[in-house]
C-alpha angles and dihedrals in degrees: 000000000000091000092053089048091056090052088053091046092052092046093051093049096040099050094070094065097066097038097045094087091053092046090048092053096045096043095035093235122188124214092273095057093042089057093044093050092046091051098037097099090045090055089050089049089058094057094038094051094044097046104031096042088062090045088054090058092049105042100019138267099267102066094047088045092060105034096052092065092053087061093045093050094048095046092045092055093044091060088078091070098044106141096191143004094265093060091043089051092053093048092051089048088056092048089051091048090055092045089051090064090053093049089055103036103029099065089037093056093043093048090053092054099038121094111243095244092056099032097098094048094046095047093044089052088065089068092048090055089046089053092049090054091045094050094046089051091049093049094046093048090049099048102028098048103089097109115077090231096045092098090069092056092044094052092044091049087077085078091073101063090035095056091045090054091047092054094046093048095059105110096024110161122241120253111271090213092055092047091052091048086059094047095254095129097150092056090048091050092052093049092050091048094048102041104026096033092225137100117261113267107206091207091060091057103030110151122224123238095250122129097239090232120140087237088067089076088067098040122124089258097050112024094095091055091048092048094045094048092049097046100040092048092047093049091052101046099040094073092035097060095034094053100040094044089058102033093126090053092047093048089048093053090048087056092231116172117231094017092181091060091047090049089053090051090050091052091050089052088052091056094044093047092051093052095045090046090063090069093050093048090052095046106034130066112259093241097050092045092053095045096050095044092051089052095050092045094051092049091048094053092044089052091049090054092047093048097045093117096049125098118284094255090064096039094054093057097071089035091055092045091050091048095048096046095041091055091050092043091052089067089075092061090073093044108044102049098057090046093055098065138054122244098263094059101020097110090043091050095045089046092051093048091049092046094054091045090054090055086056091046092050092047092051093045092048097046103038096075089047090049092048091051094047104037108008131224102317099057092038092054092044095056091045088052087052090057089054091049089054088054089051092052093049091050094050092049104038113014114120122205107246105164095104097036120116111231103240 
């Protein structure tokens, strides 16, 4: 259920990239509205993650986990009838708001069910499914976008995976860890017995002595984890969403022939990187994985900026390396945040981290087209590489090692 949701999430966010040129032409959008529309779902994600993550800690994971996809399905379908860019912007805000709940509650719920030895692999797989949805949306919007009205059908098609997820999620059990944190041990025991076919082991679901207050995220004990999660996640996704939302524009400025074919190659590297990254997440310590991927990503973007005037064959090498490693590195964004926080504030913490990262995503998506227009590829790639170097520094200074930690 969580895996299908991540496919739907990736599809909803990925579809805008390919249809944005057609929408811009038909609605006569200027650079401001292109940036706003591209970042609209990310803005919604900020509010959804921040608000509904906290709600998930108060009323439980399960109700938020179901109701958010009712909103996503309805808003996705309504995009077909958008009469203007303002209405379309609002609908994509609502989609993002619903997705924000899933970003906060989905990994939280899965982490509280997953055995420790398989937790990294299972959480990282969420990103792979997200990437599959994102890539399929990109390919569809590239090759099925010849008709001037096709963008309406493509945006509305997000209704299909969303409604499937909604139907499947009905009857989802509540998190045993959350139930125990509220003193509902008998309910937790019954859920573990029914769905995991084992008897409840109190040590597996031991609850920490924290207050459960939102302020706990900024306490002396936890503020470094909160700061690290927010900054590392932001540094990783800002270049990701900025670059892949505007791949056609970037390929055009690089004067690459057959940009559609190159875009397809990039999407295949995204898929391959995500799958290969699963192995590294399972085998490597969280901290080492994050440090080395940040380093490779920063060097790749800097090389892309430095090589912008070279022939396409040379340019695509650092672009492909960046794409492959970024996709694999993104797997850690579903793994690290749930491991940083105790049960009572886990959804709140994951929601906060996601919310802050979506501010970064929206900023990058809004400013990259302006940067490309004003300064071109080299400067744009250099400042994006600088963002990745900031993520590397934060990881070296603050990142804890959580791979062996029991989620309590």
